[in-house]
mmCIF file of C-alpha atoms in Angstrom:
data_model
loop_
_atom_site.group_PDB
_atom_site.id
_atom_site.type_symbol
_atom_site.label_atom_id
_atom_site.label_comp_id
_atom_site.label_asym_id
_atom_site.label_seq_id
_atom_site.Cartn_x
_atom_site.Cartn_y
_atom_site.Cartn_z
ATOM 1 C CA UNK A 1 8.582 -15.093 7.115
ATOM 2 C CA UNK A 2 6.643 -12.682 4.911
ATOM 3 C CA UNK A 3 6.196 -10.007 7.498
ATOM 4 C CA UNK A 4 7.097 -6.377 7.647
ATOM 5 C CA UNK A 5 7.132 -5.368 11.300
ATOM 6 C CA UNK A 6 6.617 -1.798 12.408
ATOM 7 C CA UNK A 7 7.050 -0.340 15.874
ATOM 8 C CA UNK A 8 5.479 1.274 17.721
ATOM 9 C CA UNK A 9 1.895 0.548 16.684
ATOM 10 C CA UNK A 10 0.690 3.810 18.173
ATOM 11 C CA UNK A 11 2.577 6.990 18.997
ATOM 12 C CA UNK A 12 1.451 10.281 20.495
ATOM 13 C CA UNK A 13 3.995 13.067 20.423
ATOM 14 C CA UNK A 14 4.155 16.785 21.075
ATOM 15 C CA UNK A 15 5.297 19.269 18.482
ATOM 16 C CA UNK A 16 8.648 19.704 20.221
ATOM 17 C CA UNK A 17 9.389 16.002 20.624
ATOM 18 C CA UNK A 18 11.837 13.848 18.703
ATOM 19 C CA UNK A 19 10.742 10.296 18.024
ATOM 20 C CA UNK A 20 11.544 7.493 15.587
ATOM 21 C CA UNK A 21 9.455 4.961 13.751
ATOM 22 C CA UNK A 22 11.025 1.607 13.037
ATOM 23 C CA UNK A 23 10.474 -0.957 10.321
ATOM 24 C CA UNK A 24 12.042 -4.372 9.948
ATOM 25 C CA UNK A 25 11.860 -7.160 7.369
ATOM 26 C CA UNK A 26 13.772 -10.404 7.052
ATOM 27 C CA UNK A 27 12.712 -11.419 3.565
ATOM 28 C CA UNK A 28 15.974 -10.317 1.988
ATOM 29 C CA UNK A 29 14.193 -7.469 0.240
ATOM 30 C CA UNK A 30 16.472 -4.727 -1.057
ATOM 31 C CA UNK A 31 13.855 -2.003 -1.487
ATOM 32 C CA UNK A 32 12.034 -0.394 1.411
ATOM 33 C CA UNK A 33 9.444 2.358 1.426
ATOM 34 C CA UNK A 34 7.724 4.823 3.728
ATOM 35 C CA UNK A 35 4.137 5.822 2.991
ATOM 36 C CA UNK A 36 1.840 8.249 4.775
ATOM 37 C CA UNK A 37 -1.882 7.573 4.858
ATOM 38 C CA UNK A 38 -4.474 10.043 6.066
ATOM 39 C CA UNK A 39 -7.902 8.787 7.094
ATOM 40 C CA UNK A 40 -10.037 7.470 4.227
ATOM 41 C CA UNK A 41 -7.287 8.254 1.702
ATOM 42 C CA UNK A 42 -4.894 6.025 -0.229
ATOM 43 C CA UNK A 43 -1.277 5.793 0.919
ATOM 44 C CA UNK A 44 1.100 8.465 -0.379
ATOM 45 C CA UNK A 45 4.705 7.596 -1.063
ATOM 46 C CA UNK A 46 7.285 9.503 1.002
ATOM 47 C CA UNK A 47 10.636 7.763 0.508
ATOM 48 C CA UNK A 48 12.160 4.830 -1.335
ATOM 49 C CA UNK A 49 15.388 3.122 -0.336
ATOM 50 C CA UNK A 50 17.066 0.793 -2.778
ATOM 51 C CA UNK A 51 20.089 -1.177 -1.624
ATOM 52 C CA UNK A 52 20.239 0.999 1.502
ATOM 53 C CA UNK A 53 20.469 4.192 -0.507
ATOM 54 C CA UNK A 54 17.766 6.810 -0.723
ATOM 55 C CA UNK A 55 16.491 6.709 -4.283
ATOM 56 C CA UNK A 56 13.282 8.710 -4.055
ATOM 57 C CA UNK A 57 12.242 11.568 -1.778
ATOM 58 C CA UNK A 58 8.790 12.778 -2.716
ATOM 59 C CA UNK A 59 9.392 16.376 -1.602
ATOM 60 C CA UNK A 60 8.887 15.439 2.023
ATOM 61 C CA UNK A 61 9.551 18.191 4.626
ATOM 62 C CA UNK A 62 12.843 17.919 6.459
ATOM 63 C CA UNK A 63 11.079 17.311 9.767
ATOM 64 C CA UNK A 64 10.833 13.727 8.452
ATOM 65 C CA UNK A 65 14.260 12.129 8.183
ATOM 66 C CA UNK A 66 14.623 8.555 6.909
ATOM 67 C CA UNK A 67 17.498 6.271 7.707
ATOM 68 C CA UNK A 68 18.394 2.812 6.468
ATOM 69 C CA UNK A 69 21.043 1.376 8.820
ATOM 70 C CA UNK A 70 21.132 -1.969 7.023
ATOM 71 C CA UNK A 71 19.211 -3.981 4.491
ATOM 72 C CA UNK A 72 16.664 -5.209 7.055
ATOM 73 C CA UNK A 73 15.911 -1.978 8.884
ATOM 74 C CA UNK A 74 14.317 1.305 7.964
ATOM 75 C CA UNK A 75 13.771 4.165 10.381
ATOM 76 C CA UNK A 76 11.840 7.398 10.119
ATOM 77 C CA UNK A 77 13.065 10.101 12.482
ATOM 78 C CA UNK A 78 10.506 12.708 13.449
ATOM 79 C CA UNK A 79 11.216 16.174 14.789
ATOM 80 C CA UNK A 80 9.120 19.309 15.235
ATOM 81 C CA UNK A 81 6.040 17.769 13.628
ATOM 82 C CA UNK A 82 2.763 19.558 13.122
ATOM 83 C CA UNK A 83 -0.725 18.319 14.020
ATOM 84 C CA UNK A 84 -1.473 17.854 10.319
ATOM 85 C CA UNK A 85 1.281 15.223 10.239
ATOM 86 C CA UNK A 86 -0.988 12.943 12.242
ATOM 87 C CA UNK A 87 -1.587 9.886 10.063
ATOM 88 C CA UNK A 88 -0.926 6.198 9.634
ATOM 89 C CA UNK A 89 2.686 5.694 8.549
ATOM 90 C CA UNK A 90 3.191 2.544 6.552
ATOM 91 C CA UNK A 91 6.431 0.798 5.764
ATOM 92 C CA UNK A 92 6.704 -1.569 2.831
ATOM 93 C CA UNK A 93 9.369 -3.687 1.248
ATOM 94 C CA UNK A 94 9.880 -5.446 -2.054
ATOM 95 C CA UNK A 95 12.562 -7.669 -3.464
ATOM 96 C CA UNK A 96 13.792 -4.978 -5.793
ATOM 97 C CA UNK A 97 12.533 -1.501 -6.629
ATOM 98 C CA UNK A 98 11.577 -2.733 -10.094
ATOM 99 C CA UNK A 99 8.622 -3.822 -12.162
ATOM 100 C CA UNK A 100 8.825 -7.501 -11.358
ATOM 101 C CA UNK A 101 8.154 -7.256 -7.678
ATOM 102 C CA UNK A 102 5.349 -6.938 -5.214
ATOM 103 C CA UNK A 103 5.384 -4.813 -2.108
ATOM 104 C CA UNK A 104 4.533 -6.156 1.325
ATOM 105 C CA UNK A 105 3.236 -3.661 3.848
ATOM 106 C CA UNK A 106 3.590 -3.463 7.599
ATOM 107 C CA UNK A 107 0.625 -2.825 9.872
ATOM 108 C CA UNK A 108 1.596 0.789 10.252
ATOM 109 C CA UNK A 109 2.269 3.212 13.071
ATOM 110 C CA UNK A 110 -0.653 5.435 13.942
ATOM 111 C CA UNK A 111 0.884 8.780 14.799
ATOM 112 C CA UNK A 112 -0.923 11.551 16.617
ATOM 113 C CA UNK A 113 0.787 14.932 16.978
ATOM 114 C CA UNK A 114 -0.609 17.086 19.750
ATOM 115 C CA UNK B 1 0.972 11.519 -14.358
ATOM 116 C CA UNK B 2 -0.770 8.268 -13.625
ATOM 117 C CA UNK B 3 -4.312 8.242 -12.337
ATOM 118 C CA UNK B 4 -6.122 5.315 -10.753
ATOM 119 C CA UNK B 5 -9.814 5.534 -9.946
ATOM 120 C CA UNK B 6 -12.232 3.373 -8.010
ATOM 121 C CA UNK B 7 -15.809 3.690 -6.855
ATOM 122 C CA UNK B 8 -16.048 4.637 -3.203
ATOM 123 C CA UNK B 9 -18.463 2.115 -1.802
ATOM 124 C CA UNK B 10 -19.942 -1.343 -2.411
ATOM 125 C CA UNK B 11 -22.481 -3.186 -0.284
ATOM 126 C CA UNK B 12 -23.304 -6.876 -0.769
ATOM 127 C CA UNK B 13 -25.047 -9.636 1.153
ATOM 128 C CA UNK B 14 -23.082 -12.470 2.681
ATOM 129 C CA UNK B 15 -22.726 -15.320 0.213
ATOM 130 C CA UNK B 16 -23.102 -13.102 -2.855
ATOM 131 C CA UNK B 17 -20.270 -12.233 -5.218
ATOM 132 C CA UNK B 18 -18.597 -8.820 -4.981
ATOM 133 C CA UNK B 19 -17.056 -7.058 -7.941
ATOM 134 C CA UNK B 20 -14.773 -4.109 -7.297
ATOM 135 C CA UNK B 21 -13.743 -2.075 -10.314
ATOM 136 C CA UNK B 22 -10.716 0.073 -11.052
ATOM 137 C CA UNK B 23 -9.629 2.171 -14.028
ATOM 138 C CA UNK B 24 -6.156 3.473 -14.712
ATOM 139 C CA UNK B 25 -4.541 5.764 -17.243
ATOM 140 C CA UNK B 26 -0.929 4.634 -17.536
ATOM 141 C CA UNK B 27 -0.827 2.361 -20.587
ATOM 142 C CA UNK B 28 2.714 1.290 -19.740
ATOM 143 C CA UNK B 29 1.687 -0.235 -16.406
ATOM 144 C CA UNK B 30 3.188 -3.682 -16.163
ATOM 145 C CA UNK B 31 1.830 -4.944 -12.860
ATOM 146 C CA UNK B 32 -1.499 -4.163 -11.253
ATOM 147 C CA UNK B 33 -2.268 -5.031 -7.655
ATOM 148 C CA UNK B 34 -5.152 -5.441 -5.271
ATOM 149 C CA UNK B 35 -4.607 -4.646 -1.592
ATOM 150 C CA UNK B 36 -7.009 -5.097 1.320
ATOM 151 C CA UNK B 37 -6.982 -2.794 4.329
ATOM 152 C CA UNK B 38 -8.979 -3.594 7.432
ATOM 153 C CA UNK B 39 -9.801 -0.773 9.861
ATOM 154 C CA UNK B 40 -6.710 0.604 11.583
ATOM 155 C CA UNK B 41 -4.408 -1.886 9.870
ATOM 156 C CA UNK B 42 -1.791 -1.907 7.154
ATOM 157 C CA UNK B 43 -2.266 -3.050 3.592
ATOM 158 C CA UNK B 44 -2.408 -6.739 2.777
ATOM 159 C CA UNK B 45 -1.426 -7.757 -0.730
ATOM 160 C CA UNK B 46 -4.263 -9.931 -2.060
ATOM 161 C CA UNK B 47 -3.182 -10.603 -5.581
ATOM 162 C CA UNK B 48 -1.555 -9.050 -8.607
ATOM 163 C CA UNK B 49 -1.726 -9.517 -12.340
ATOM 164 C CA UNK B 50 0.833 -9.020 -15.054
ATOM 165 C CA UNK B 51 -0.359 -6.867 -17.942
ATOM 166 C CA UNK B 52 -0.041 -9.627 -20.533
ATOM 167 C CA UNK B 53 -2.677 -11.661 -18.681
ATOM 168 C CA UNK B 54 -6.441 -11.296 -18.996
ATOM 169 C CA UNK B 55 -7.430 -13.193 -15.923
ATOM 170 C CA UNK B 56 -5.980 -14.605 -12.763
ATOM 171 C CA UNK B 57 -7.826 -16.793 -10.281
ATOM 172 C CA UNK B 58 -6.761 -17.493 -6.727
ATOM 173 C CA UNK B 59 -9.296 -19.396 -4.613
ATOM 174 C CA UNK B 60 -12.254 -17.023 -4.093
ATOM 175 C CA UNK B 61 -10.552 -14.164 -5.927
ATOM 176 C CA UNK B 62 -10.702 -13.560 -9.664
ATOM 177 C CA UNK B 63 -8.888 -10.650 -11.279
ATOM 178 C CA UNK B 64 -9.916 -9.537 -14.741
ATOM 179 C CA UNK B 65 -7.818 -7.139 -16.786
ATOM 180 C CA UNK B 66 -9.000 -5.347 -19.904
ATOM 181 C CA UNK B 67 -5.840 -3.646 -21.077
ATOM 182 C CA UNK B 68 -7.527 -1.974 -24.044
ATOM 183 C CA UNK B 69 -10.005 -0.207 -21.770
ATOM 184 C CA UNK B 70 -7.500 0.073 -18.912
ATOM 185 C CA UNK B 71 -10.002 -1.591 -16.607
ATOM 186 C CA UNK B 72 -9.225 -3.916 -13.730
ATOM 187 C CA UNK B 73 -11.702 -5.763 -11.563
ATOM 188 C CA UNK B 74 -11.593 -7.952 -8.491
ATOM 189 C CA UNK B 75 -14.345 -10.503 -7.999
ATOM 190 C CA UNK B 76 -14.766 -12.085 -4.581
ATOM 191 C CA UNK B 77 -16.910 -15.200 -4.673
ATOM 192 C CA UNK B 78 -19.076 -16.204 -1.686
ATOM 193 C CA UNK B 79 -18.338 -12.933 0.105
ATOM 194 C CA UNK B 80 -18.053 -13.239 3.870
ATOM 195 C CA UNK B 81 -18.392 -10.662 6.653
ATOM 196 C CA UNK B 82 -14.634 -10.948 7.156
ATOM 197 C CA UNK B 83 -14.169 -9.544 3.668
ATOM 198 C CA UNK B 84 -15.493 -6.181 4.853
ATOM 199 C CA UNK B 85 -12.596 -3.781 4.346
ATOM 200 C CA UNK B 86 -11.251 -1.142 1.991
ATOM 201 C CA UNK B 87 -9.835 -2.507 -1.228
ATOM 202 C CA UNK B 88 -7.163 -0.555 -3.093
ATOM 203 C CA UNK B 89 -6.038 -1.197 -6.616
ATOM 204 C CA UNK B 90 -2.560 -0.006 -7.498
ATOM 205 C CA UNK B 91 -0.278 0.107 -10.498
ATOM 206 C CA UNK B 92 3.467 0.211 -10.675
ATOM 207 C CA UNK B 93 5.074 2.971 -12.722
ATOM 208 C CA UNK B 94 7.542 2.631 -15.597
ATOM 209 C CA UNK B 95 10.615 2.867 -13.434
ATOM 210 C CA UNK B 96 9.147 0.381 -10.996
ATOM 211 C CA UNK B 97 9.710 2.536 -7.982
ATOM 212 C CA UNK B 98 6.270 3.780 -7.206
ATOM 213 C CA UNK B 99 2.892 2.281 -6.585
ATOM 214 C CA UNK B 100 0.057 4.571 -7.586
ATOM 215 C CA UNK B 101 -3.031 3.758 -5.566
ATOM 216 C CA UNK B 102 -6.670 4.248 -6.336
ATOM 217 C CA UNK B 103 -8.798 5.963 -3.730
ATOM 218 C CA UNK B 104 -10.035 2.692 -2.293
ATOM 219 C CA UNK B 105 -13.432 0.983 -2.344
ATOM 220 C CA UNK B 106 -15.104 0.340 0.980
ATOM 221 C CA UNK B 107 -16.777 -3.093 0.853
ATOM 222 C CA UNK B 108 -19.538 -3.695 3.368
ATOM 223 C CA UNK B 109 -20.863 -7.232 3.703
ATOM 224 C CA UNK B 110 -24.268 -7.576 5.326
ATOM 225 C CA UNK B 111 -25.217 -10.819 7.112
#
């Protein structure tokens, strides 16, 4: 199993809503990542979890709140988002957050904030 | 900081070879990657190359790395319409935590 599974595939939410994006992998990877990708742009790193601990937060606004309940799961909690937060949110995982590894990406959640 | 650049667009005919180019600035990059992204989908890792290699071949894909010029290329032999996608090159930073992506090259394959 070399899959990173993200749910939901599509999400439309209002600016006052609270929602969560979910990511799951069963490859035994110990590093997991959230990326944000706007249309026609490369992905931008948001957060890195290594061994279930947040190791990198790329100055992401607090309306995005990551959570890593266990080594297979990564959530992104969303609250009070803005329309400009509409994007494709990609989850990735790699064996370790180190040079010797490759990252596998999920299919993404396409988020629209209305 | 690191910078990774790619040309925006490439158009080829079905059956021809495609060559997608990438330049990077971080001389300490250890791994360089090629990802494929089809419309509305996530990124699919195609291949990667370690910086002490010059070339890596995997079926229809050939990766060439010129470390002196900091130039990476991806050659797709016998390009098919299903290869139409955006191709991103990426490098991993010193600490190994971040992938820095190029802007992506949109490959269009004409029948």
